[in-house]
XYZ file of C-alpha atoms in Angstrom:
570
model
C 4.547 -7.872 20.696
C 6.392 -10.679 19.223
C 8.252 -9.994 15.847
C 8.875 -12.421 13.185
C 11.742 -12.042 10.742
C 9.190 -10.518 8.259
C 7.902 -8.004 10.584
C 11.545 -6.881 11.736
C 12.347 -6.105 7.495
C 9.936 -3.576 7.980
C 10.778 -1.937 11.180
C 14.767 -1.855 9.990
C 13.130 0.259 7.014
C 12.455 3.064 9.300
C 16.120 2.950 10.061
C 17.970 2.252 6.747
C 20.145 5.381 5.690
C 18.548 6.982 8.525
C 20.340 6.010 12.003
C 22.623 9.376 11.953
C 18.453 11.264 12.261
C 17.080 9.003 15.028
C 20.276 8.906 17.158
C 20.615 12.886 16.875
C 17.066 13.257 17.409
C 17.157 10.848 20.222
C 20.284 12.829 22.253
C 17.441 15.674 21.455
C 15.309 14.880 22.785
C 16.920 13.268 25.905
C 18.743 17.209 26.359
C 15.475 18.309 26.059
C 13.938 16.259 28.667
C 16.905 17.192 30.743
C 16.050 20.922 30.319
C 12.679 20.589 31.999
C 15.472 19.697 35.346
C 17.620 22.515 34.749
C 14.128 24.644 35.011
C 13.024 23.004 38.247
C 16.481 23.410 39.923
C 16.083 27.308 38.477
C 13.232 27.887 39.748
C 13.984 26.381 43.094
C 16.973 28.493 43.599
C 15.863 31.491 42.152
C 12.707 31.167 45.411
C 15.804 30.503 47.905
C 17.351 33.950 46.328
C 14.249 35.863 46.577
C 13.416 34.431 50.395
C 16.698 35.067 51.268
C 16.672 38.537 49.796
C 19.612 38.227 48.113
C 20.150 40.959 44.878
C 23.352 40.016 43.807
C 22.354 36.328 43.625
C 19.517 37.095 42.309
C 21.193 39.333 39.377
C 23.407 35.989 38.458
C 20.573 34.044 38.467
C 19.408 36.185 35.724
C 22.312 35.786 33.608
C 22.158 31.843 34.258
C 18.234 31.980 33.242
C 19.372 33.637 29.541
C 22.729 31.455 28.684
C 19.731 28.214 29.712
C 17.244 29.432 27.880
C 18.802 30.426 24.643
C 20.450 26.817 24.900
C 16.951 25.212 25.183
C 16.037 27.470 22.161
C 19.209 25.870 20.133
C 17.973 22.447 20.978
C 14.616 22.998 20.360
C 15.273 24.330 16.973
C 17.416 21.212 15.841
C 15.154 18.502 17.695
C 12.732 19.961 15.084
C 15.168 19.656 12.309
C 16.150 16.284 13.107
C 12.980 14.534 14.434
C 10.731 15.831 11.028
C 13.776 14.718 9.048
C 14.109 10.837 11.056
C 10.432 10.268 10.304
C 9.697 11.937 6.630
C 13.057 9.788 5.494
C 11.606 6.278 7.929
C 8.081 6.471 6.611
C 9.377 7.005 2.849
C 11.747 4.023 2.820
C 9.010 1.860 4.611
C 6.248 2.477 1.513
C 9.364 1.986 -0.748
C 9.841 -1.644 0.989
C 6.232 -2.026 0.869
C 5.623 -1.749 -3.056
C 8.797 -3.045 -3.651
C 7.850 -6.616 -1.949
C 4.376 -5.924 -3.535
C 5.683 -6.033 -7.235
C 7.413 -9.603 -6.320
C 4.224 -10.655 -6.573
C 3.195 -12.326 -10.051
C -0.268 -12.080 -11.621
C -1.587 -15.004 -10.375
C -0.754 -13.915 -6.347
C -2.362 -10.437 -7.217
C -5.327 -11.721 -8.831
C -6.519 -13.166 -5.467
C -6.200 -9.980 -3.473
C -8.185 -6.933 -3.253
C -5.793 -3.587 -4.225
C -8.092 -2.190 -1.760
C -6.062 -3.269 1.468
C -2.879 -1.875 -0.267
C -4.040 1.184 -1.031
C -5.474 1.633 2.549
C -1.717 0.206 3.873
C -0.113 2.910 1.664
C -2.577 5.903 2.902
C -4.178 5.711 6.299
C -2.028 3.045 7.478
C 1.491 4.589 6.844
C 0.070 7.768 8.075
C -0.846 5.948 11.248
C 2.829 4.271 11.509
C 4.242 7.626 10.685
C 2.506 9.327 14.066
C 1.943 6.450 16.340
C 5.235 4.469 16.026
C 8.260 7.128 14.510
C 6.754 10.088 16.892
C 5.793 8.458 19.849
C 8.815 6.454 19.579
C 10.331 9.205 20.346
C 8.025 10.941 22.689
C 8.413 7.817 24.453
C 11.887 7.946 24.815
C 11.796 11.774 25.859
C 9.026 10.773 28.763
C 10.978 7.790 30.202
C 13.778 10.100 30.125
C 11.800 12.829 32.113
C 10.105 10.199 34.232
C 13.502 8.467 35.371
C 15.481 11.955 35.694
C 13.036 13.557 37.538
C 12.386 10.710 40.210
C 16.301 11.149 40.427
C 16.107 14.422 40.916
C 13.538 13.723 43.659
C 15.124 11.427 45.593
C 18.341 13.720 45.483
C 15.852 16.356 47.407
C 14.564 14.060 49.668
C 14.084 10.361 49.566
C 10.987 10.240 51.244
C 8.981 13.055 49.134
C 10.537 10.593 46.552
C 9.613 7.288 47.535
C 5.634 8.528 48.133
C 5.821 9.746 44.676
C 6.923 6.495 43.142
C 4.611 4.547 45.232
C 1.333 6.778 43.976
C 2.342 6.294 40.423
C 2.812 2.279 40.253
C -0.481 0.834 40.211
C -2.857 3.987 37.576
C 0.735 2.959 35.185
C 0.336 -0.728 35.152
C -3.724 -0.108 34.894
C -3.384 1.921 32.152
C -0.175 -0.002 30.720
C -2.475 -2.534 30.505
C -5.742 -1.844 28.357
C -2.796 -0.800 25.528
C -3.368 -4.031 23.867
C -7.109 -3.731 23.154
C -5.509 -0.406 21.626
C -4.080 -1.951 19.124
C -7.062 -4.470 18.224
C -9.261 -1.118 17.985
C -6.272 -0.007 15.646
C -6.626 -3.122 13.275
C -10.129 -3.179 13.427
C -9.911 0.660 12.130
C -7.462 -0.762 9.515
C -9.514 -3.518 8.358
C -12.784 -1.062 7.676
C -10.334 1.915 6.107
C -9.779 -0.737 3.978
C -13.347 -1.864 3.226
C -13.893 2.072 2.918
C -11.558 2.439 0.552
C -12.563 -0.281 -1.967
C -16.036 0.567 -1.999
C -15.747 4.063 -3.172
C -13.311 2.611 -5.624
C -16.122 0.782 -7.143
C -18.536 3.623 -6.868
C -15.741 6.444 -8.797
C -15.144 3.145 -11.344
C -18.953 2.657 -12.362
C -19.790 6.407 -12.177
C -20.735 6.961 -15.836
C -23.102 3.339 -15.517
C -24.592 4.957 -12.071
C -25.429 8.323 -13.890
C -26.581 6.410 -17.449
C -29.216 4.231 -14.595
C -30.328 6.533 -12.668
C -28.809 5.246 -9.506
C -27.412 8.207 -7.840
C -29.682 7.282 -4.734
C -28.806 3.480 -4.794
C -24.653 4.449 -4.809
C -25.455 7.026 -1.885
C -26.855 4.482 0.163
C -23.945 1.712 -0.282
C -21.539 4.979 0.517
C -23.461 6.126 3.254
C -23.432 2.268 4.943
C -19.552 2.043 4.226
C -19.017 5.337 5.539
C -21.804 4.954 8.730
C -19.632 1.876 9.529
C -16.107 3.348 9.247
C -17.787 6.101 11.910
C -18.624 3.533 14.664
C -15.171 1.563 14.765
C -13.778 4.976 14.572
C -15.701 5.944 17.008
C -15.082 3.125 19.268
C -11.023 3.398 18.744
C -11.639 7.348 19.218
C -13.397 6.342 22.510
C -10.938 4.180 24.064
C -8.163 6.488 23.200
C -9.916 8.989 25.090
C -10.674 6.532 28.058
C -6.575 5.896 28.054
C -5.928 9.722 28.594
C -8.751 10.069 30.806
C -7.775 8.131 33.403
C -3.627 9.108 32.459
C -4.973 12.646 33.390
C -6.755 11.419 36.487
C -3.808 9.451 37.910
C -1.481 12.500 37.354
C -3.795 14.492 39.555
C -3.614 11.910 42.304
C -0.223 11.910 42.262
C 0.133 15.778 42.172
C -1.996 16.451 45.108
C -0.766 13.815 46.862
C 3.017 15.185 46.716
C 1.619 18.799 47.123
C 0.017 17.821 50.682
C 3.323 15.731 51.799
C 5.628 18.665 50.754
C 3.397 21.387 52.588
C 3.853 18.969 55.946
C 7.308 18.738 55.540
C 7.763 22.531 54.608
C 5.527 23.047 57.970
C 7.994 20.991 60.240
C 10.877 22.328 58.667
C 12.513 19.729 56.939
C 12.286 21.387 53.364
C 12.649 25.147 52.326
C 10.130 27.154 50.056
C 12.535 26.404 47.153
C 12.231 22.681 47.373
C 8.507 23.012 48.104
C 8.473 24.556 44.026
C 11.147 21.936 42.680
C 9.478 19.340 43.881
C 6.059 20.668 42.666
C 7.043 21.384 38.880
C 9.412 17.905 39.014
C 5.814 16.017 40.252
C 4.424 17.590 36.575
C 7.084 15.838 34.802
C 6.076 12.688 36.738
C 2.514 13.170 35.923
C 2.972 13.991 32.362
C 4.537 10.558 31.631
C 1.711 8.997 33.435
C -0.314 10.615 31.578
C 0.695 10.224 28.123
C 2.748 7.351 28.240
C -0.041 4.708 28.084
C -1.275 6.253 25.555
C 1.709 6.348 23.619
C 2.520 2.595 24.204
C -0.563 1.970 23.088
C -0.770 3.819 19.704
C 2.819 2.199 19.422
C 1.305 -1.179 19.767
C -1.513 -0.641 17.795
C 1.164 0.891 14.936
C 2.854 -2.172 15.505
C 0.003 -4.380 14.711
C -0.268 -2.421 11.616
C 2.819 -3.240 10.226
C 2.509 -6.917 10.902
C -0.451 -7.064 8.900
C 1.132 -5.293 6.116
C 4.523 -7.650 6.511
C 1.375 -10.932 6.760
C -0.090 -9.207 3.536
C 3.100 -9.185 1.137
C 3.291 -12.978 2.312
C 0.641 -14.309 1.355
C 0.033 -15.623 -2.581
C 3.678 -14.915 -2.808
C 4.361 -16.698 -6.094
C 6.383 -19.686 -6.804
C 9.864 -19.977 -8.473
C 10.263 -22.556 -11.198
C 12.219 -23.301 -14.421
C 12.805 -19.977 -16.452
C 10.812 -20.046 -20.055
C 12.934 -19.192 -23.103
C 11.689 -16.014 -24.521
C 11.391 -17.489 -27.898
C 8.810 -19.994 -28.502
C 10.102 -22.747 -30.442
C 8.013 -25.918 -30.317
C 4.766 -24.309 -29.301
C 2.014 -24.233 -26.650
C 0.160 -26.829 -25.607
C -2.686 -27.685 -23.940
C -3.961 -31.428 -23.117
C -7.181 -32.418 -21.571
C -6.870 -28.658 -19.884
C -9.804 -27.881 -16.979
C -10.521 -25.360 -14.862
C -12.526 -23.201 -12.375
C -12.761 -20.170 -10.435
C -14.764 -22.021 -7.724
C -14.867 -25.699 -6.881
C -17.459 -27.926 -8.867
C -17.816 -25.090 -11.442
C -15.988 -25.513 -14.349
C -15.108 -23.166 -16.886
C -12.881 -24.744 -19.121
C -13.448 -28.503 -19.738
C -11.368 -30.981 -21.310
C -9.208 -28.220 -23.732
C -7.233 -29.747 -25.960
C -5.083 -27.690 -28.559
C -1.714 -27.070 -29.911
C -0.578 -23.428 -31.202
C 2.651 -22.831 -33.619
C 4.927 -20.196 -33.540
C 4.862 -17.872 -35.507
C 1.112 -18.529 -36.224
C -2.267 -16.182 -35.556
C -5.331 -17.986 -33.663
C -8.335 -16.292 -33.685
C -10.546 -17.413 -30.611
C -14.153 -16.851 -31.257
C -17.623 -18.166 -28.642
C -20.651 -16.513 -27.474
C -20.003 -14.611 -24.111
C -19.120 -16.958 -20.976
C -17.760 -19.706 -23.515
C -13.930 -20.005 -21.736
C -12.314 -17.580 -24.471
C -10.795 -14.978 -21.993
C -9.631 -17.392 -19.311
C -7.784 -19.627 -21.825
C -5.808 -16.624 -22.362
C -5.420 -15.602 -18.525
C -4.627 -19.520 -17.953
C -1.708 -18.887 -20.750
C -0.550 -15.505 -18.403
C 0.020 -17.832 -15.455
C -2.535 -15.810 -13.657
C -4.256 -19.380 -12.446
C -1.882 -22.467 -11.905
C -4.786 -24.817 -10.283
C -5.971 -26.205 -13.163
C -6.511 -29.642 -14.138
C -4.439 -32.021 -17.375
C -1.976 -30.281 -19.161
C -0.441 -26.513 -20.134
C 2.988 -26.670 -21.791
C 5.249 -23.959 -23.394
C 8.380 -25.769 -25.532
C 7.243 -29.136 -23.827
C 7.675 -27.466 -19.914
C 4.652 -27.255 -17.638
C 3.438 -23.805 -16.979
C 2.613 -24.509 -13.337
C 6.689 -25.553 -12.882
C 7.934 -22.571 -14.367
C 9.396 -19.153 -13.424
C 6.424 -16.334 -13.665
C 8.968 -13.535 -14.082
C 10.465 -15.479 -17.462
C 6.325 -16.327 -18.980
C 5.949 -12.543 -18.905
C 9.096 -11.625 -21.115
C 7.836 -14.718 -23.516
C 4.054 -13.354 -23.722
C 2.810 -9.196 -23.856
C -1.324 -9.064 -23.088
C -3.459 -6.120 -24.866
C -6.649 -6.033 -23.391
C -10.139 -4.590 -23.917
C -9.022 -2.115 -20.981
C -5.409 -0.630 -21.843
C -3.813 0.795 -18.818
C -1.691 4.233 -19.596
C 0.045 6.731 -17.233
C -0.728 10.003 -16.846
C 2.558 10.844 -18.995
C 3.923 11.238 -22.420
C 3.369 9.032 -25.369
C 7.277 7.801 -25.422
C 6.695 7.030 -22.161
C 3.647 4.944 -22.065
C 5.529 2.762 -24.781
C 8.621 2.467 -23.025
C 7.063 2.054 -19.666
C 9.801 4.129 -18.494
C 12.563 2.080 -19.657
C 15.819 2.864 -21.825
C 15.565 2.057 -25.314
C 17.238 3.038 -28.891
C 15.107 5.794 -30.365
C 14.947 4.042 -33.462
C 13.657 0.897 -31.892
C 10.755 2.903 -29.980
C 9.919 4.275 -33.187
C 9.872 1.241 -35.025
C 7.724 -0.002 -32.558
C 5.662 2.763 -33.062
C 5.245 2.419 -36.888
C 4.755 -1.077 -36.614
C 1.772 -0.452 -34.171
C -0.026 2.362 -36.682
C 1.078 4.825 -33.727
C 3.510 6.786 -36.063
C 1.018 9.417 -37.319
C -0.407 10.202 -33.305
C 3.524 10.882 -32.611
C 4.270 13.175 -35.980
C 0.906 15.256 -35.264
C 0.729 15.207 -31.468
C 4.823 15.196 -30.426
C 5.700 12.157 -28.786
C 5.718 14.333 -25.829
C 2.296 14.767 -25.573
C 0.794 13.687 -22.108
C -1.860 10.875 -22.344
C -3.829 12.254 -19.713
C -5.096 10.022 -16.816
C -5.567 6.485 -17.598
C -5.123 7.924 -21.356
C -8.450 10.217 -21.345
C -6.420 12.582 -23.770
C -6.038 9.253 -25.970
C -9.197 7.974 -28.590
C -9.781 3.789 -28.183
C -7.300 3.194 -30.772
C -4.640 4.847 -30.036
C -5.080 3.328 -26.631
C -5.166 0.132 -28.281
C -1.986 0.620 -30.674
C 0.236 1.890 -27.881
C -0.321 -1.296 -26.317
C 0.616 -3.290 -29.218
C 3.534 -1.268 -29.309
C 4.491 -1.915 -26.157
C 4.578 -5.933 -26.378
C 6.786 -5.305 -29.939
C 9.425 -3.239 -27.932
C 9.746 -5.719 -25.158
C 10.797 -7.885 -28.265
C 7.753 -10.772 -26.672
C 7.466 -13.491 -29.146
C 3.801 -14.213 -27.921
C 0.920 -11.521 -28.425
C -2.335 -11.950 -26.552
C -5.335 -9.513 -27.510
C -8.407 -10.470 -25.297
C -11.185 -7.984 -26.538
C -8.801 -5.664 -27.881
C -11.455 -4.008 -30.368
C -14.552 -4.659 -28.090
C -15.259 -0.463 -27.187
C -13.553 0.223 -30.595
C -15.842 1.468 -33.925
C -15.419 -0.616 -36.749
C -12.998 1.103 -38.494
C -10.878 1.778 -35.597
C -10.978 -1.737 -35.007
C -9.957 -2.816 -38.300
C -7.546 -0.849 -38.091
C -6.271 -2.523 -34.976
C -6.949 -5.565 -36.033
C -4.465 -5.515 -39.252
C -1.738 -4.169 -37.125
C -1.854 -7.254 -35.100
C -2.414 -9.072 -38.242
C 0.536 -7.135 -40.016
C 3.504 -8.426 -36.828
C 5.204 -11.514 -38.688
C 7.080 -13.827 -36.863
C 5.162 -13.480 -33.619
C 2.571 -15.894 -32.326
C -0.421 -14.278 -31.760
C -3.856 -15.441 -30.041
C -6.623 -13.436 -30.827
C -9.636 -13.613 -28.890
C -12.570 -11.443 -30.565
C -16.635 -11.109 -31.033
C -15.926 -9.194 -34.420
C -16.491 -11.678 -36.958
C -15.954 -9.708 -40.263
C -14.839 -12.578 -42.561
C -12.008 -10.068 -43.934
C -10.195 -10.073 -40.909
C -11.008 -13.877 -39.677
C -9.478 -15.398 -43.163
C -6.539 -14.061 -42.761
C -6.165 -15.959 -39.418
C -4.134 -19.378 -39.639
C -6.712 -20.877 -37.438
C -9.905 -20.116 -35.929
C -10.871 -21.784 -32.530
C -14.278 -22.199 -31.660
C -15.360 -22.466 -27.987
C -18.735 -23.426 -26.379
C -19.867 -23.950 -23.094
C -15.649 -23.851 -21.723
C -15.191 -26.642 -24.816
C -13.372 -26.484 -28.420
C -15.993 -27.499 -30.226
C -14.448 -26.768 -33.527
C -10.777 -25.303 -34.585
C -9.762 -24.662 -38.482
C -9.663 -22.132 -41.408
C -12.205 -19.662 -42.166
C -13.387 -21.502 -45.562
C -13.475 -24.995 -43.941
C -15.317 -23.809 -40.770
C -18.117 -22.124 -43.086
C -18.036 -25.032 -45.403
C -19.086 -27.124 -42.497
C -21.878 -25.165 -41.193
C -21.704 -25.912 -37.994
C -21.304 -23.689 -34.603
C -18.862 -21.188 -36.110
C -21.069 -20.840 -39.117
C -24.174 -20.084 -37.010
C -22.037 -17.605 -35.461
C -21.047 -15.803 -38.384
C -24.429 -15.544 -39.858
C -26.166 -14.203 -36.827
C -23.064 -11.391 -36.905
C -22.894 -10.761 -40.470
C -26.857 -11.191 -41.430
């Protein structure tokens, strides 16, 4: 298989702080091949001893046989050691090199991909590259070892024994050598639908409460059992011609062995060979046959490992995201947009013709009826789309020409759907990083999260994805999040959607409450409390502005934004 440069980052992985466990287990395993010789050559002379009826080389032998044996024991016990160490340390640093090139990624790379595929390159795949590239690696290395030593050892015997030997096992090794590539399409293949596998039972756990509240137990069974029924037959298929590669392995290691058996007993008959030899050569033919055997299959779960990794080096390639001019973290000037469109497919716009300016400093509420633009303007500002049409400037630069990393220290996003470890308050503010105490509780107060710390302990674990945690508090350690990051831009799409109403005032006037920071506001609440104290309201309809001003003046005008409000507020 031909490596690019990408592919060969991830193979060094297995190897990085590691070479001191693969070279040890290597010599290993090559003394350990070497053993099986030392047994042959034993047993051989040990037959000569016993033919020749000879006690007191006999009682040597004996001696010999312990001092081997205990030294095979010693090797066996550290081959163990270092082989389980080599490939626990390779296969860690590899899924360290694979999420670390997966969080280069920037929002707008990930949004096009399915997690899916990287949770399935993380799981089955890794444990795939873990068995059928570290071990066999190895247990390649031991059988070549074996295969080589023990033809040596043959020919040392007798040439001719040797020579049939070699000749027997040529043409099964190249046939089975051989079908090791469609090995390692079957391998992909059983990648591809692991994947598949994987994100639709994703969707099914997501949607569980929806299934249940429907009454579609029997619907979700049947998409399962068609993912799963499909994930059978290409496992079934890669299962098969795994077992077709041993099959015939096994069947050319019996040729061989009866062959030699037959051309030993005619040589032992005329003479040319003792009994000995006749049992040397016999267990040396096993450790012919058992690379035969297994070797094929070996090189071809290798292969097929190999192919695996490619993909995931291919994967972490593509949508990488591109470098540009760093954003200040402080807005100065403003955002922009000018004659803004855009689309998630071709022909279908979403946004058409946007044009708008925000302040710093200022707070936009951005109000529509569902499927009016409001939540991709916002994703648009995130940098999570950069094919759009006319203009989208931050301090007069184009957001499509500038650095990703840099637009997320300017802007923090609280959504309807607040992501939160499994892990302590603190820590879910923080996001794990080093901070001033009094700055994380600052943050804290400033967010309305104060009171949750003083009665719960800001030790107290969220629970997963924050199930310990009510809407609100949820909510507010999100807020508090984008204050301690110090971002100067605040976007809350839907951040009081699943809230009650006074939960969501609540959340509202802490956003409300953050002076000095820009903040855009997109909302379906339209409680004229809460949208007069907005500098601005935006009004979006069919992916157009349609009308932007202050609560009073919008009502005053009675047009869209009035029609809204009185079909909310009665």
């Amino acid at each position: 298989m031909k490596k690019n440069a990408a592919t060969s980052a991830y193979l060094a992985a297995f190897y990085e702080k590691n070479r001191l466990c693969c070279f040890s287990a290597a010599l290993l395993y090559i003394l350990d091949a070497l053993s099986m010789l030392v047994i042959s050559w034993l047993l051989g002379v040990v037959l000569d001893a016993i033919s020749a009826a000879d006690s007191g080389e006999l009682l040597h032998l004996v001696w010999v046989s312990a001092v081997i044996l205990a030294a095979m024991l010693a090797v066996g016990l550290l081959l163990q050691l270092t082989k389980n160490r080599f490939v626990c340390t390779g296969i860690c640093s590899y899924r360290s090199l694979v999420f670390t090139r997966l969080t280069r990624k920037n929002i707008s790379a990930f949004a096009r991909e399915s997690t899916s595929s990287y949770l399935s390159a993380l799981t089955n795949d890794a444990n795939s590259i873990e068995t059928d590239y570290l071990e066999k690696s190895l247990g390649i290395l031991r059988f070549g070892v074996m295969f080589v030593s023990s033809l040596a050892m043959m020919f040392w015997y007798h040439w001719k024994l040797a020579l049939f030997a070699v000749l027997l096992s040529l043409l099964p090794m190249v046939v089975s050598l051989s079908m090791g590539g469609e090995m390692a399409r079957r391998d992909r293949a059983l990648s591809d639908q692991n994947g598949e596998f994987v994100a639709r039972v994703k969707d099914i756990l997501s949607g569980f409460a929806v299934i249940k509240s429907f009454r579609a137990e029997e619907q979700s069974k049947e998409l399962f059992e068609k993912a799963n029924v499909e994930l059978r037959r290409v496992k079934f298929r890669r299962r098969m011609w795994a077992g077709l590669l041993s099959t015939i392995g096994q069947f050319c290691g019996s040729i061989v062995q009866i062959g030699v058996f037959f051309l030993c007993g005619f040589y032992a008959i005329k003479g040319e060979i003792t009994a000995g030899t006749v049992v040397v050569f016999v267990n040396l033919c096993n450790f012919v046959i058992a690379p035969i055997q297994y070797l094929p299959e070996y090189w071809g779960a290798r292969k097929a490992a190999l192919g695996l990794v490619k993909k995931m080096a291919e994967l972490n390639r593509q949508n990488l995201g591109h470098s540009g001019k760093r954003v200040d973290p402080e807005l100065k000037e403003g955002i922009a947009f000018q004659n803004l469109g855009f689309g998630y497919e071709p022909d279908k716009p979403v946004l058409k013709d946007v044009s708008l300016c925000l302040e710093p400093g200022k707070a936009y509420a951005v109000v529509g009826a569902s499927g009016s633009g409001k939540s991709t303007l916002l994703r648009l500002l995130m940098g999570a789309y950069d094919q759009y049409e006319g203009s989208l400037t931050i301090d007069g630069q184009e957001l499509r020409e500038s650095d990703p990393d840099s637009l997320y220290d300017l802007m923090s996003l609280v959504g309807q759907e607040v992501f939160i470890f499994d892990n302590t308050i603190r820590d879910n503010i923080t996001m794990f990083g080093s901070f001033p105490p009094e700055k994380v509780d600052e943050a804290a107060r400033q967010a309305g999260l104060d009171r949750v710390m003083r009665d719960r302990g800001e030790d107290y674990r969220c629970g997963e994805n924050g199930v310990n945690l009510s809407g609100g508090e949820r909510q507010r350690i999100a807020i508090a999040r984008a204050l301690l990051r110090g971002s100067t831009v605040l976007l809350a799409d839907e951040a009081t959607a699943a809230l009650d109403a006074e939960t969501a005032k609540t959340v509202t006037d802490s956003i409300l409450n953050l002076n000095g920071l820009t903040r855009v506001v997109v909302t379906h609440r339209l409680e004229p409390s809460a949208l007069s104290r907005y500098d601005q309201i935006i009004v979006m309809k069919n992916g157009r502005i349609c009308e932007q001003g202050g609560y009073r003046e919008l009502m005053e005008a009675k047009n869209q934004f009035y029609a809204l409000s009185m079909l909310a507020n009665g």
